[in-house]
JSON list of C-alpha atoms in Angstrom, two decimals:
[
{"chain": "A", "resi": 1, "resn": "MET", "atom": "CA", "xyz": [125.36, 97.54, 119.98]},
{"chain": "A", "resi": 2, "resn": "LYS", "atom": "CA", "xyz": [122.31, 96.92, 117.62]},
{"chain": "A", "resi": 3, "resn": "LYS", "atom": "CA", "xyz": [122.49, 93.21, 118.39]},
{"chain": "A", "resi": 4, "resn": "ILE", "atom": "CA", "xyz": [122.20, 93.77, 121.77]},
{"chain": "A", "resi": 5, "resn": "SER", "atom": "CA", "xyz": [119.25, 96.08, 121.63]},
{"chain": "A", "resi": 6, "resn": "LYS", "atom": "CA", "xyz": [117.45, 93.69, 119.32]},
{"chain": "A", "resi": 7, "resn": "LYS", "atom": "CA", "xyz": [117.87, 90.93, 121.84]},
{"chain": "A", "resi": 8, "resn": "LEU", "atom": "CA", "xyz": [116.52, 92.92, 124.58]},
{"chain": "A", "resi": 9, "resn": "ILE", "atom": "CA", "xyz": [113.50, 93.95, 122.67]},
{"chain": "A", "resi": 10, "resn": "VAL", "atom": "CA", "xyz": [112.75, 90.29, 121.88]},
{"chain": "A", "resi": 11, "resn": "LEU", "atom": "CA", "xyz": [113.27, 89.45, 125.42]},
{"chain": "A", "resi": 12, "resn": "ALA", "atom": "CA", "xyz": [111.13, 92.12, 126.73]},
{"chain": "A", "resi": 13, "resn": "LEU", "atom": "CA", "xyz": [108.21, 91.04, 124.25]},
{"chain": "A", "resi": 14, "resn": "ALA", "atom": "CA", "xyz": [108.71, 87.59, 125.23]},
{"chain": "A", "resi": 15, "resn": "LEU", "atom": "CA", "xyz": [108.26, 88.28, 128.99]},
{"chain": "A", "resi": 16, "resn": "ILE", "atom": "CA", "xyz": [105.25, 90.74, 128.35]},
{"chain": "A", "resi": 17, "resn": "MET", "atom": "CA", "xyz": [103.44, 87.74, 126.47]},
{"chain": "A", "resi": 18, "resn": "VAL", "atom": "CA", "xyz": [104.37, 85.10, 129.13]},
{"chain": "A", "resi": 19, "resn": "PHE", "atom": "CA", "xyz": [102.73, 87.31, 132.02]},
{"chain": "A", "resi": 20, "resn": "SER", "atom": "CA", "xyz": [99.76, 88.07, 129.95]},
{"chain": "A", "resi": 21, "resn": "PHE", "atom": "CA", "xyz": [99.27, 84.35, 128.88]},
{"chain": "A", "resi": 22, "resn": "ALA", "atom": "CA", "xyz": [99.44, 83.34, 132.52]},
{"chain": "A", "resi": 23, "resn": "ALA", "atom": "CA", "xyz": [96.56, 85.72, 133.38]},
{"chain": "A", "resi": 24, "resn": "CYS", "atom": "CA", "xyz": [94.15, 84.15, 130.86]},
{"chain": "A", "resi": 25, "resn": "GLY", "atom": "CA", "xyz": [91.97, 81.21, 131.42]},
{"chain": "A", "resi": 26, "resn": "GLY", "atom": "CA", "xyz": [90.06, 79.61, 128.87]},
{"chain": "A", "resi": 27, "resn": "SER", "atom": "CA", "xyz": [90.23, 81.27, 125.46]},
{"chain": "A", "resi": 28, "resn": "ASP", "atom": "CA", "xyz": [88.57, 81.65, 122.16]},
{"chain": "A", "resi": 29, "resn": "ALA", "atom": "CA", "xyz": [90.55, 80.80, 119.01]},
{"chain": "A", "resi": 30, "resn": "TYR", "atom": "CA", "xyz": [90.42, 82.53, 115.76]},
{"chain": "A", "resi": 31, "resn": "ILE", "atom": "CA", "xyz": [91.82, 81.87, 112.20]},
{"chain": "A", "resi": 32, "resn": "VAL", "atom": "CA", "xyz": [94.01, 84.91, 111.05]},
{"chain": "A", "resi": 33, "resn": "ALA", "atom": "CA", "xyz": [94.93, 85.11, 107.31]},
{"chain": "A", "resi": 34, "resn": "MET", "atom": "CA", "xyz": [97.71, 87.18, 105.60]},
{"chain": "A", "resi": 35, "resn": "GLU", "atom": "CA", "xyz": [99.53, 87.08, 102.08]},
{"chain": "A", "resi": 36, "resn": "PRO", "atom": "CA", "xyz": [103.39, 86.88, 103.23]},
{"chain": "A", "resi": 37, "resn": "THR", "atom": "CA", "xyz": [105.37, 88.75, 100.34]},
{"chain": "A", "resi": 38, "resn": "PHE", "atom": "CA", "xyz": [104.79, 92.33, 101.95]},
{"chain": "A", "resi": 39, "resn": "PRO", "atom": "CA", "xyz": [107.73, 92.78, 104.22]},
{"chain": "A", "resi": 40, "resn": "PRO", "atom": "CA", "xyz": [108.28, 93.98, 106.93]},
{"chain": "A", "resi": 41, "resn": "PHE", "atom": "CA", "xyz": [104.42, 93.52, 107.43]},
{"chain": "A", "resi": 42, "resn": "ASP", "atom": "CA", "xyz": [103.88, 90.18, 106.18]},
{"chain": "A", "resi": 43, "resn": "THR", "atom": "CA", "xyz": [106.64, 87.81, 105.33]},
{"chain": "A", "resi": 44, "resn": "THR", "atom": "CA", "xyz": [108.35, 84.38, 106.45]},
{"chain": "A", "resi": 45, "resn": "ASP", "atom": "CA", "xyz": [111.32, 83.68, 108.49]},
{"chain": "A", "resi": 46, "resn": "GLU", "atom": "CA", "xyz": [114.20, 81.45, 107.61]},
{"chain": "A", "resi": 47, "resn": "ASN", "atom": "CA", "xyz": [112.12, 78.46, 108.65]},
{"chain": "A", "resi": 48, "resn": "GLY", "atom": "CA", "xyz": [109.27, 79.61, 106.26]},
{"chain": "A", "resi": 49, "resn": "GLU", "atom": "CA", "xyz": [107.20, 80.44, 109.15]},
{"chain": "A", "resi": 50, "resn": "LEU", "atom": "CA", "xyz": [104.83, 83.32, 108.95]},
{"chain": "A", "resi": 51, "resn": "ASP", "atom": "CA", "xyz": [106.52, 86.38, 110.45]},
{"chain": "A", "resi": 52, "resn": "GLY", "atom": "CA", "xyz": [106.44, 90.36, 110.47]},
{"chain": "A", "resi": 53, "resn": "PHE", "atom": "CA", "xyz": [105.04, 93.15, 112.07]},
{"chain": "A", "resi": 54, "resn": "ASP", "atom": "CA", "xyz": [101.49, 92.09, 111.54]},
{"chain": "A", "resi": 55, "resn": "VAL", "atom": "CA", "xyz": [102.12, 88.81, 113.08]},
{"chain": "A", "resi": 56, "resn": "ASP", "atom": "CA", "xyz": [103.69, 90.10, 116.24]},
{"chain": "A", "resi": 57, "resn": "LEU", "atom": "CA", "xyz": [101.06, 92.83, 116.59]},
{"chain": "A", "resi": 58, "resn": "MET", "atom": "CA", "xyz": [98.11, 90.53, 116.16]},
{"chain": "A", "resi": 59, "resn": "ASN", "atom": "CA", "xyz": [99.90, 88.00, 118.37]},
{"chain": "A", "resi": 60, "resn": "ALA", "atom": "CA", "xyz": [100.33, 90.77, 121.20]},
{"chain": "A", "resi": 61, "resn": "ILE", "atom": "CA", "xyz": [96.67, 91.90, 120.95]},
{"chain": "A", "resi": 62, "resn": "ALA", "atom": "CA", "xyz": [95.69, 88.06, 121.28]},
{"chain": "A", "resi": 63, "resn": "GLU", "atom": "CA", "xyz": [97.78, 87.84, 124.33]},
{"chain": "A", "resi": 64, "resn": "ASP", "atom": "CA", "xyz": [96.28, 90.72, 125.82]},
{"chain": "A", "resi": 65, "resn": "GLN", "atom": "CA", "xyz": [92.75, 89.91, 125.15]},
{"chain": "A", "resi": 66, "resn": "CYS", "atom": "CA", "xyz": [93.34, 86.18, 125.99]},
{"chain": "A", "resi": 67, "resn": "PHE", "atom": "CA", "xyz": [92.31, 84.51, 122.69]},
{"chain": "A", "resi": 68, "resn": "GLU", "atom": "CA", "xyz": [94.37, 82.08, 120.50]},
{"chain": "A", "resi": 69, "resn": "ILE", "atom": "CA", "xyz": [95.56, 82.38, 116.91]},
{"chain": "A", "resi": 70, "resn": "GLU", "atom": "CA", "xyz": [95.88, 79.87, 114.10]},
{"chain": "A", "resi": 71, "resn": "TRP", "atom": "CA", "xyz": [97.91, 81.66, 111.05]},
{"chain": "A", "resi": 72, "resn": "THR", "atom": "CA", "xyz": [97.24, 80.75, 107.60]},
{"chain": "A", "resi": 73, "resn": "GLN", "atom": "CA", "xyz": [98.01, 82.39, 104.17]},
{"chain": "A", "resi": 74, "resn": "LEU", "atom": "CA", "xyz": [96.23, 83.15, 101.21]},
{"chain": "A", "resi": 75, "resn": "GLY", "atom": "CA", "xyz": [96.46, 85.13, 98.05]},
{"chain": "A", "resi": 76, "resn": "PHE", "atom": "CA", "xyz": [95.70, 88.77, 98.60]},
{"chain": "A", "resi": 77, "resn": "ASP", "atom": "CA", "xyz": [92.67, 88.98, 96.60]},
{"chain": "A", "resi": 78, "resn": "GLY", "atom": "CA", "xyz": [91.25, 85.93, 98.33]},
{"chain": "A", "resi": 79, "resn": "LEU", "atom": "CA", "xyz": [91.40, 87.32, 101.66]},
{"chain": "A", "resi": 80, "resn": "ILE", "atom": "CA", "xyz": [88.27, 89.17, 101.88]},
{"chain": "A", "resi": 81, "resn": "PRO", "atom": "CA", "xyz": [86.08, 86.40, 100.20]},
{"chain": "A", "resi": 82, "resn": "ALA", "atom": "CA", "xyz": [87.46, 84.18, 102.84]},
{"chain": "A", "resi": 83, "resn": "LEU", "atom": "CA", "xyz": [86.41, 86.51, 105.66]},
{"chain": "A", "resi": 84, "resn": "GLU", "atom": "CA", "xyz": [82.91, 86.90, 103.95]},
{"chain": "A", "resi": 85, "resn": "SER", "atom": "CA", "xyz": [82.34, 83.28, 103.84]},
{"chain": "A", "resi": 86, "resn": "LYS", "atom": "CA", "xyz": [83.69, 82.78, 107.51]},
{"chain": "A", "resi": 87, "resn": "GLN", "atom": "CA", "xyz": [86.69, 80.73, 106.33]},
{"chain": "A", "resi": 88, "resn": "ILE", "atom": "CA", "xyz": [88.95, 82.79, 108.54]},
{"chain": "A", "resi": 89, "resn": "ASP", "atom": "CA", "xyz": [88.11, 85.30, 111.25]},
{"chain": "A", "resi": 90, "resn": "ILE", "atom": "CA", "xyz": [90.67, 88.06, 110.87]},
{"chain": "A", "resi": 91, "resn": "ILE", "atom": "CA", "xyz": [92.80, 89.58, 108.03]},
{"chain": "A", "resi": 92, "resn": "ALA", "atom": "CA", "xyz": [96.03, 90.74, 109.31]},
{"chain": "A", "resi": 93, "resn": "SER", "atom": "CA", "xyz": [97.72, 91.59, 106.03]},
{"chain": "A", "resi": 94, "resn": "GLY", "atom": "CA", "xyz": [98.64, 95.32, 105.52]},
{"chain": "A", "resi": 95, "resn": "MET", "atom": "CA", "xyz": [95.26, 96.14, 104.17]},
{"chain": "A", "resi": 96, "resn": "TRP", "atom": "CA", "xyz": [94.33, 99.60, 103.66]},
{"chain": "A", "resi": 97, "resn": "ALA", "atom": "CA", "xyz": [91.00, 100.12, 105.33]},
{"chain": "A", "resi": 98, "resn": "SER", "atom": "CA", "xyz": [89.69, 101.83, 102.46]},
{"chain": "A", "resi": 99, "resn": "PRO", "atom": "CA", "xyz": [85.93, 103.03, 102.24]},
{"chain": "A", "resi": 100, "resn": "ASP", "atom": "CA", "xyz": [85.01, 100.54, 99.48]},
{"chain": "A", "resi": 101, "resn": "ARG", "atom": "CA", "xyz": [86.54, 97.70, 101.77]},
{"chain": "A", "resi": 102, "resn": "ALA", "atom": "CA", "xyz": [84.67, 98.83, 104.41]},
{"chain": "A", "resi": 103, "resn": "LYS", "atom": "CA", "xyz": [81.35, 98.23, 102.84]},
{"chain": "A", "resi": 104, "resn": "VAL", "atom": "CA", "xyz": [81.90, 94.50, 103.20]},
{"chain": "A", "resi": 105, "resn": "VAL", "atom": "CA", "xyz": [84.17, 93.82, 106.18]},
{"chain": "A", "resi": 106, "resn": "ASP", "atom": "CA", "xyz": [84.70, 95.82, 109.30]},
{"chain": "A", "resi": 107, "resn": "PHE", "atom": "CA", "xyz": [87.98, 97.30, 110.16]},
{"chain": "A", "resi": 108, "resn": "SER", "atom": "CA", "xyz": [89.67, 97.69, 113.43]},
{"chain": "A", "resi": 109, "resn": "ASN", "atom": "CA", "xyz": [91.22, 101.24, 114.35]},
{"chain": "A", "resi": 110, "resn": "THR", "atom": "CA", "xyz": [94.05, 101.76, 112.18]},
{"chain": "A", "resi": 111, "resn": "TYR", "atom": "CA", "xyz": [97.49, 100.98, 113.24]},
{"chain": "A", "resi": 112, "resn": "TYR", "atom": "CA", "xyz": [99.91, 102.15, 110.49]},
{"chain": "A", "resi": 113, "resn": "ASP", "atom": "CA", "xyz": [99.76, 105.10, 108.28]},
{"chain": "A", "resi": 114, "resn": "SER", "atom": "CA", "xyz": [101.44, 104.37, 104.81]},
{"chain": "A", "resi": 115, "resn": "GLY", "atom": "CA", "xyz": [101.28, 105.47, 101.06]},
{"chain": "A", "resi": 116, "resn": "LEU", "atom": "CA", "xyz": [102.03, 104.42, 97.50]},
{"chain": "A", "resi": 117, "resn": "VAL", "atom": "CA", "xyz": [105.24, 105.18, 95.73]},
{"chain": "A", "resi": 118, "resn": "LEU", "atom": "CA", "xyz": [106.49, 104.58, 92.28]},
{"chain": "A", "resi": 119, "resn": "ALA", "atom": "CA", "xyz": [109.71, 102.45, 92.11]},
{"chain": "A", "resi": 120, "resn": "VAL", "atom": "CA", "xyz": [111.94, 102.01, 88.92]},
{"chain": "A", "resi": 121, "resn": "LYS", "atom": "CA", "xyz": [115.60, 100.26, 88.41]},
{"chain": "A", "resi": 122, "resn": "GLU", "atom": "CA", "xyz": [118.49, 102.10, 90.05]},
{"chain": "A", "resi": 123, "resn": "ASP", "atom": "CA", "xyz": [119.96, 102.98, 86.51]},
{"chain": "A", "resi": 124, "resn": "ASN", "atom": "CA", "xyz": [116.44, 104.23, 85.33]},
{"chain": "A", "resi": 125, "resn": "THR", "atom": "CA", "xyz": [116.76, 108.23, 84.58]},
{"chain": "A", "resi": 126, "resn": "SER", "atom": "CA", "xyz": [113.83, 108.68, 82.45]},
{"chain": "A", "resi": 127, "resn": "ILE", "atom": "CA", "xyz": [111.29, 107.98, 85.06]},
{"chain": "A", "resi": 128, "resn": "THR", "atom": "CA", "xyz": [111.18, 110.70, 87.90]},
{"chain": "A", "resi": 129, "resn": "GLY", "atom": "CA", "xyz": [107.52, 110.22, 89.27]},
{"chain": "A", "resi": 130, "resn": "ALA", "atom": "CA", "xyz": [104.07, 109.49, 88.00]},
{"chain": "A", "resi": 131, "resn": "ASP", "atom": "CA", "xyz": [104.02, 112.44, 85.80]},
{"chain": "A", "resi": 132, "resn": "SER", "atom": "CA", "xyz": [106.74, 111.08, 83.42]},
{"chain": "A", "resi": 133, "resn": "LEU", "atom": "CA", "xyz": [105.07, 107.87, 82.68]},
{"chain": "A", "resi": 134, "resn": "THR", "atom": "CA", "xyz": [104.30, 107.54, 79.01]},
{"chain": "A", "resi": 135, "resn": "LYS", "atom": "CA", "xyz": [101.80, 105.59, 77.09]},
{"chain": "A", "resi": 136, "resn": "GLU", "atom": "CA", "xyz": [104.73, 102.97, 75.81]},
{"chain": "A", "resi": 137, "resn": "MET", "atom": "CA", "xyz": [105.33, 101.91, 79.41]},
{"chain": "A", "resi": 138, "resn": "LYS", "atom": "CA", "xyz": [104.22, 98.74, 81.52]},
{"chain": "A", "resi": 139, "resn": "VAL", "atom": "CA", "xyz": [103.65, 99.46, 85.13]},
{"chain": "A", "resi": 140, "resn": "ALA", "atom": "CA", "xyz": [103.39, 96.65, 87.68]},
{"chain": "A", "resi": 141, "resn": "ALA", "atom": "CA", "xyz": [101.39, 96.22, 91.15]},
{"chain": "A", "resi": 142, "resn": "GLN", "atom": "CA", "xyz": [99.97, 93.46, 93.40]},
{"chain": "A", "resi": 143, "resn": "ILE", "atom": "CA", "xyz": [96.54, 91.89, 92.55]},
{"chain": "A", "resi": 144, "resn": "GLY", "atom": "CA", "xyz": [93.66, 93.17, 94.76]},
{"chain": "A", "resi": 145, "resn": "THR", "atom": "CA", "xyz": [95.41, 96.26, 95.94]},
{"chain": "A", "resi": 146, "resn": "SER", "atom": "CA", "xyz": [94.82, 100.05, 95.77]},
{"chain": "A", "resi": 147, "resn": "SER", "atom": "CA", "xyz": [98.13, 99.92, 93.59]},
{"chain": "A", "resi": 148, "resn": "ALA", "atom": "CA", "xyz": [96.44, 97.56, 91.08]},
{"chain": "A", "resi": 149, "resn": "ASP", "atom": "CA", "xyz": [93.40, 99.81, 90.91]},
{"chain": "A", "resi": 150, "resn": "LEU", "atom": "CA", "xyz": [95.44, 102.97, 90.33]},
{"chain": "A", "resi": 151, "resn": "VAL", "atom": "CA", "xyz": [97.73, 101.42, 87.84]},
{"chain": "A", "resi": 152, "resn": "GLN", "atom": "CA", "xyz": [94.72, 100.03, 85.82]},
{"chain": "A", "resi": 153, "resn": "GLN", "atom": "CA", "xyz": [93.27, 103.39, 85.80]},
{"chain": "A", "resi": 154, "resn": "TRP", "atom": "CA", "xyz": [96.39, 104.63, 84.18]},
{"chain": "A", "resi": 155, "resn": "ALA", "atom": "CA", "xyz": [96.17, 102.01, 81.70]},
{"chain": "A", "resi": 156, "resn": "ASP", "atom": "CA", "xyz": [92.35, 102.71, 81.14]},
{"chain": "A", "resi": 157, "resn": "GLU", "atom": "CA", "xyz": [93.17, 106.38, 80.76]},
{"chain": "A", "resi": 158, "resn": "GLY", "atom": "CA", "xyz": [95.97, 105.61, 78.09]},
{"chain": "A", "resi": 159, "resn": "LYS", "atom": "CA", "xyz": [98.46, 106.98, 80.32]},
{"chain": "A", "resi": 160, "resn": "ILE", "atom": "CA", "xyz": [100.71, 103.55, 80.09]},
{"chain": "A", "resi": 161, "resn": "ALA", "atom": "CA", "xyz": [100.55, 100.95, 77.81]},
{"chain": "A", "resi": 162, "resn": "GLU", "atom": "CA", "xyz": [99.82, 98.09, 80.33]},
{"chain": "A", "resi": 163, "resn": "ALA", "atom": "CA", "xyz": [98.97, 97.39, 83.89]},
{"chain": "A", "resi": 164, "resn": "LYS", "atom": "CA", "xyz": [100.76, 94.13, 84.74]},
{"chain": "A", "resi": 165, "resn": "VAL", "atom": "CA", "xyz": [99.00, 92.74, 88.12]},
{"chain": "A", "resi": 166, "resn": "TYR", "atom": "CA", "xyz": [101.00, 90.12, 89.91]},
{"chain": "A", "resi": 167, "resn": "ASP", "atom": "CA", "xyz": [99.93, 87.64, 92.74]},
{"chain": "A", "resi": 168, "resn": "LYS", "atom": "CA", "xyz": [102.92, 88.43, 94.82]},
{"chain": "A", "resi": 169, "resn": "VAL", "atom": "CA", "xyz": [105.03, 91.85, 95.31]},
{"chain": "A", "resi": 170, "resn": "ASN", "atom": "CA", "xyz": [108.25, 89.72, 95.08]},
{"chain": "A", "resi": 171, "resn": "GLU", "atom": "CA", "xyz": [107.38, 88.62, 91.60]},
{"chain": "A", "resi": 172, "resn": "ALA", "atom": "CA", "xyz": [106.66, 92.25, 90.57]},
{"chain": "A", "resi": 173, "resn": "VAL", "atom": "CA", "xyz": [109.99, 93.44, 91.94]},
{"chain": "A", "resi": 174, "resn": "MET", "atom": "CA", "xyz": [111.89, 90.58, 90.16]},
{"chain": "A", "resi": 175, "resn": "ASP", "atom": "CA", "xyz": [110.15, 91.60, 86.73]},
{"chain": "A", "resi": 176, "resn": "LEU", "atom": "CA", "xyz": [111.20, 95.07, 87.32]},
{"chain": "A", "resi": 177, "resn": "GLN", "atom": "CA", "xyz": [114.91, 94.34, 88.11]},
{"chain": "A", "resi": 178, "resn": "ASN", "atom": "CA", "xyz": [114.94, 92.25, 84.78]},
{"chain": "A", "resi": 179, "resn": "GLY", "atom": "CA", "xyz": [113.24, 94.92, 82.90]},
{"chain": "A", "resi": 180, "resn": "THR", "atom": "CA", "xyz": [109.82, 93.12, 82.05]},
{"chain": "A", "resi": 181, "resn": "VAL", "atom": "CA", "xyz": [108.17, 96.20, 83.42]},
{"chain": "A", "resi": 182, "resn": "ASP", "atom": "CA", "xyz": [109.18, 99.85, 83.53]},
{"chain": "A", "resi": 183, "resn": "ALA", "atom": "CA", "xyz": [108.00, 100.58, 87.04]},
{"chain": "A", "resi": 184, "resn": "LEU", "atom": "CA", "xyz": [106.27, 99.37, 90.05]},
{"chain": "A", "resi": 185, "resn": "LEU", "atom": "CA", "xyz": [103.83, 100.92, 92.38]},
{"chain": "A", "resi": 186, "resn": "ASN", "atom": "CA", "xyz": [103.68, 99.62, 95.85]},
{"chain": "A", "resi": 187, "resn": "ASP", "atom": "CA", "xyz": [103.28, 100.71, 99.42]},
{"chain": "A", "resi": 188, "resn": "LYS", "atom": "CA", "xyz": [106.17, 102.84, 100.59]},
{"chain": "A", "resi": 189, "resn": "PRO", "atom": "CA", "xyz": [107.57, 100.88, 103.52]},
{"chain": "A", "resi": 190, "resn": "VAL", "atom": "CA", "xyz": [107.45, 97.66, 101.61]},
{"chain": "A", "resi": 191, "resn": "THR", "atom": "CA", "xyz": [109.31, 98.95, 98.66]},
{"chain": "A", "resi": 192, "resn": "THR", "atom": "CA", "xyz": [111.90, 100.39, 100.98]},
{"chain": "A", "resi": 193, "resn": "GLU", "atom": "CA", "xyz": [112.14, 96.96, 102.78]},
{"chain": "A", "resi": 194, "resn": "TYR", "atom": "CA", "xyz": [112.84, 95.55, 99.30]},
{"chain": "A", "resi": 195, "resn": "MET", "atom": "CA", "xyz": [115.50, 98.11, 98.58]},
{"chain": "A", "resi": 196, "resn": "SER", "atom": "CA", "xyz": [117.30, 97.48, 101.91]},
{"chain": "A", "resi": 197, "resn": "LYS", "atom": "CA", "xyz": [117.37, 93.63, 101.53]},
{"chain": "A", "resi": 198, "resn": "GLN", "atom": "CA", "xyz": [118.54, 94.03, 97.58]},
{"chain": "A", "resi": 199, "resn": "PRO", "atom": "CA", "xyz": [120.66, 97.44, 97.64]},
{"chain": "A", "resi": 200, "resn": "GLY", "atom": "CA", "xyz": [121.47, 99.03, 94.31]},
{"chain": "A", "resi": 201, "resn": "LYS", "atom": "CA", "xyz": [118.50, 97.27, 92.33]},
{"chain": "A", "resi": 202, "resn": "ILE", "atom": "CA", "xyz": [115.58, 99.56, 92.35]},
{"chain": "A", "resi": 203, "resn": "LYS", "atom": "CA", "xyz": [114.80, 103.02, 93.69]},
{"chain": "A", "resi": 204, "resn": "ILE", "atom": "CA", "xyz": [111.69, 104.99, 94.76]},
{"chain": "A", "resi": 205, "resn": "VAL", "atom": "CA", "xyz": [111.00, 108.15, 92.33]},
{"chain": "A", "resi": 206, "resn": "GLY", "atom": "CA", "xyz": [108.60, 110.99, 92.95]},
{"chain": "A", "resi": 207, "resn": "ASP", "atom": "CA", "xyz": [106.36, 111.88, 95.89]},
{"chain": "A", "resi": 208, "resn": "ILE", "atom": "CA", "xyz": [103.97, 109.58, 97.78]},
{"chain": "A", "resi": 209, "resn": "LEU", "atom": "CA", "xyz": [100.78, 109.13, 95.59]},
{"chain": "A", "resi": 210, "resn": "ASN", "atom": "CA", "xyz": [98.07, 107.99, 98.00]},
{"chain": "A", "resi": 211, "resn": "GLU", "atom": "CA", "xyz": [98.04, 108.25, 101.64]},
{"chain": "A", "resi": 212, "resn": "GLU", "atom": "CA", "xyz": [96.42, 104.99, 103.32]},
{"chain": "A", "resi": 213, "resn": "SER", "atom": "CA", "xyz": [95.98, 103.50, 106.89]},
{"chain": "A", "resi": 214, "resn": "TYR", "atom": "CA", "xyz": [96.09, 99.97, 107.64]},
{"chain": "A", "resi": 215, "resn": "GLY", "atom": "CA", "xyz": [93.41, 97.89, 109.59]},
{"chain": "A", "resi": 216, "resn": "PHE", "atom": "CA", "xyz": [92.71, 94.55, 110.65]},
{"chain": "A", "resi": 217, "resn": "ALA", "atom": "CA", "xyz": [89.52, 93.08, 109.04]},
{"chain": "A", "resi": 218, "resn": "VAL", "atom": "CA", "xyz": [86.73, 90.94, 110.55]},
{"chain": "A", "resi": 219, "resn": "ASN", "atom": "CA", "xyz": [83.44, 89.84, 109.25]},
{"chain": "A", "resi": 220, "resn": "LYS", "atom": "CA", "xyz": [80.60, 92.33, 109.72]},
{"chain": "A", "resi": 221, "resn": "GLU", "atom": "CA", "xyz": [78.79, 90.05, 111.75]},
{"chain": "A", "resi": 222, "resn": "ASN", "atom": "CA", "xyz": [81.72, 89.68, 114.54]},
{"chain": "A", "resi": 223, "resn": "THR", "atom": "CA", "xyz": [81.32, 92.80, 116.37]},
{"chain": "A", "resi": 224, "resn": "GLU", "atom": "CA", "xyz": [82.61, 90.90, 119.46]},
{"chain": "A", "resi": 225, "resn": "LEU", "atom": "CA", "xyz": [85.90, 90.02, 118.06]},
{"chain": "A", "resi": 226, "resn": "LEU", "atom": "CA", "xyz": [86.33, 93.57, 116.69]},
{"chain": "A", "resi": 227, "resn": "GLU", "atom": "CA", "xyz": [85.94, 95.09, 120.18]},
{"chain": "A", "resi": 228, "resn": "LYS", "atom": "CA", "xyz": [88.60, 92.63, 121.53]},
{"chain": "A", "resi": 229, "resn": "ILE", "atom": "CA", "xyz": [90.90, 93.85, 118.79]},
{"chain": "A", "resi": 230, "resn": "ASN", "atom": "CA", "xyz": [90.42, 97.52, 119.24]},
{"chain": "A", "resi": 231, "resn": "THR", "atom": "CA", "xyz": [90.66, 97.33, 123.16]},
{"chain": "A", "resi": 232, "resn": "GLY", "atom": "CA", "xyz": [93.83, 95.14, 122.62]},
{"chain": "A", "resi": 233, "resn": "LEU", "atom": "CA", "xyz": [95.48, 97.30, 120.26]},
{"chain": "A", "resi": 234, "resn": "GLN", "atom": "CA", "xyz": [95.02, 100.30, 122.53]},
{"chain": "A", "resi": 235, "resn": "ASN", "atom": "CA", "xyz": [96.58, 98.24, 125.29]},
{"chain": "A", "resi": 236, "resn": "VAL", "atom": "CA", "xyz": [99.60, 97.49, 123.28]},
{"chain": "A", "resi": 237, "resn": "ILE", "atom": "CA", "xyz": [99.99, 101.00, 122.35]},
{"chain": "A", "resi": 238, "resn": "ASP", "atom": "CA", "xyz": [99.46, 102.16, 125.79]},
{"chain": "A", "resi": 239, "resn": "ASN", "atom": "CA", "xyz": [101.90, 99.57, 127.53]},
{"chain": "A", "resi": 240, "resn": "GLY", "atom": "CA", "xyz": [104.81, 100.31, 124.90]},
{"chain": "A", "resi": 241, "resn": "THR", "atom": "CA", "xyz": [104.85, 96.88, 122.80]},
{"chain": "A", "resi": 242, "resn": "TYR", "atom": "CA", "xyz": [103.51, 98.69, 119.85]},
{"chain": "A", "resi": 243, "resn": "ASP", "atom": "CA", "xyz": [106.59, 100.96, 119.85]},
{"chain": "A", "resi": 244, "resn": "GLN", "atom": "CA", "xyz": [108.91, 98.06, 120.63]},
{"chain": "A", "resi": 245, "resn": "LEU", "atom": "CA", "xyz": [107.53, 96.27, 117.70]},
{"chain": "A", "resi": 246, "resn": "LEU", "atom": "CA", "xyz": [108.08, 99.37, 115.16]},
{"chain": "A", "resi": 247, "resn": "ALA", "atom": "CA", "xyz": [111.64, 99.42, 116.34]},
{"chain": "A", "resi": 248, "resn": "LYS", "atom": "CA", "xyz": [112.06, 95.67, 115.87]},
{"chain": "A", "resi": 249, "resn": "TRP", "atom": "CA", "xyz": [110.95, 96.02, 112.25]},
{"chain": "A", "resi": 250, "resn": "GLY", "atom": "CA", "xyz": [112.55, 99.07, 111.36]},
{"chain": "A", "resi": 251, "resn": "LEU", "atom": "CA", "xyz": [109.21, 101.12, 110.98]}
]
């Protein structure tokens, strides 16, 4: 039954995009970048192609607004510099639309509410949340994220021994599993996705620490593109595509 439902969702999305494309004449083209180790938002498929909720949502917005997309991938900490220097046009990478980031880039209306959680090995009984971390422990996070900022703050305050920052989330998850680090601070839906793919390896402990909302980022000079993204986002929410994508990616 689940397989049939998923096929119907994919077929419906494909039909929506076909009809939208047919209605478009000439179109602008934009380079969209992501860091693809942040499932289910940003990942790769079995062929190594960029995939995930962000890909599908941005593609749907592009179809609605009649512009074309060229996808590329960068390290997370390189996304905003690339946008500022106009090497790329859009960031679609599960990025928290934080006040600090909004000083240097413009964010679309937010499209997903998330939050940070602490994860440990499945058999760890000593860490039950952030309050149980000690000054002997190492905590992992991904570079350039709010998780990395908070973990570094804990290290600076002497709450933990070391903030261990990784280029990719999957590398941090691997080191958590093999005991190189004691805990991992990361976004809840991404941590949950890793848990579902590798059951019995890691678990979430404690409460959500920071609530965050994701947005698509553009260069501050590109107000026209920002308006297209916001209009397209609202349209795909109104026509049901957004809810279909949430269901497709288990969100």
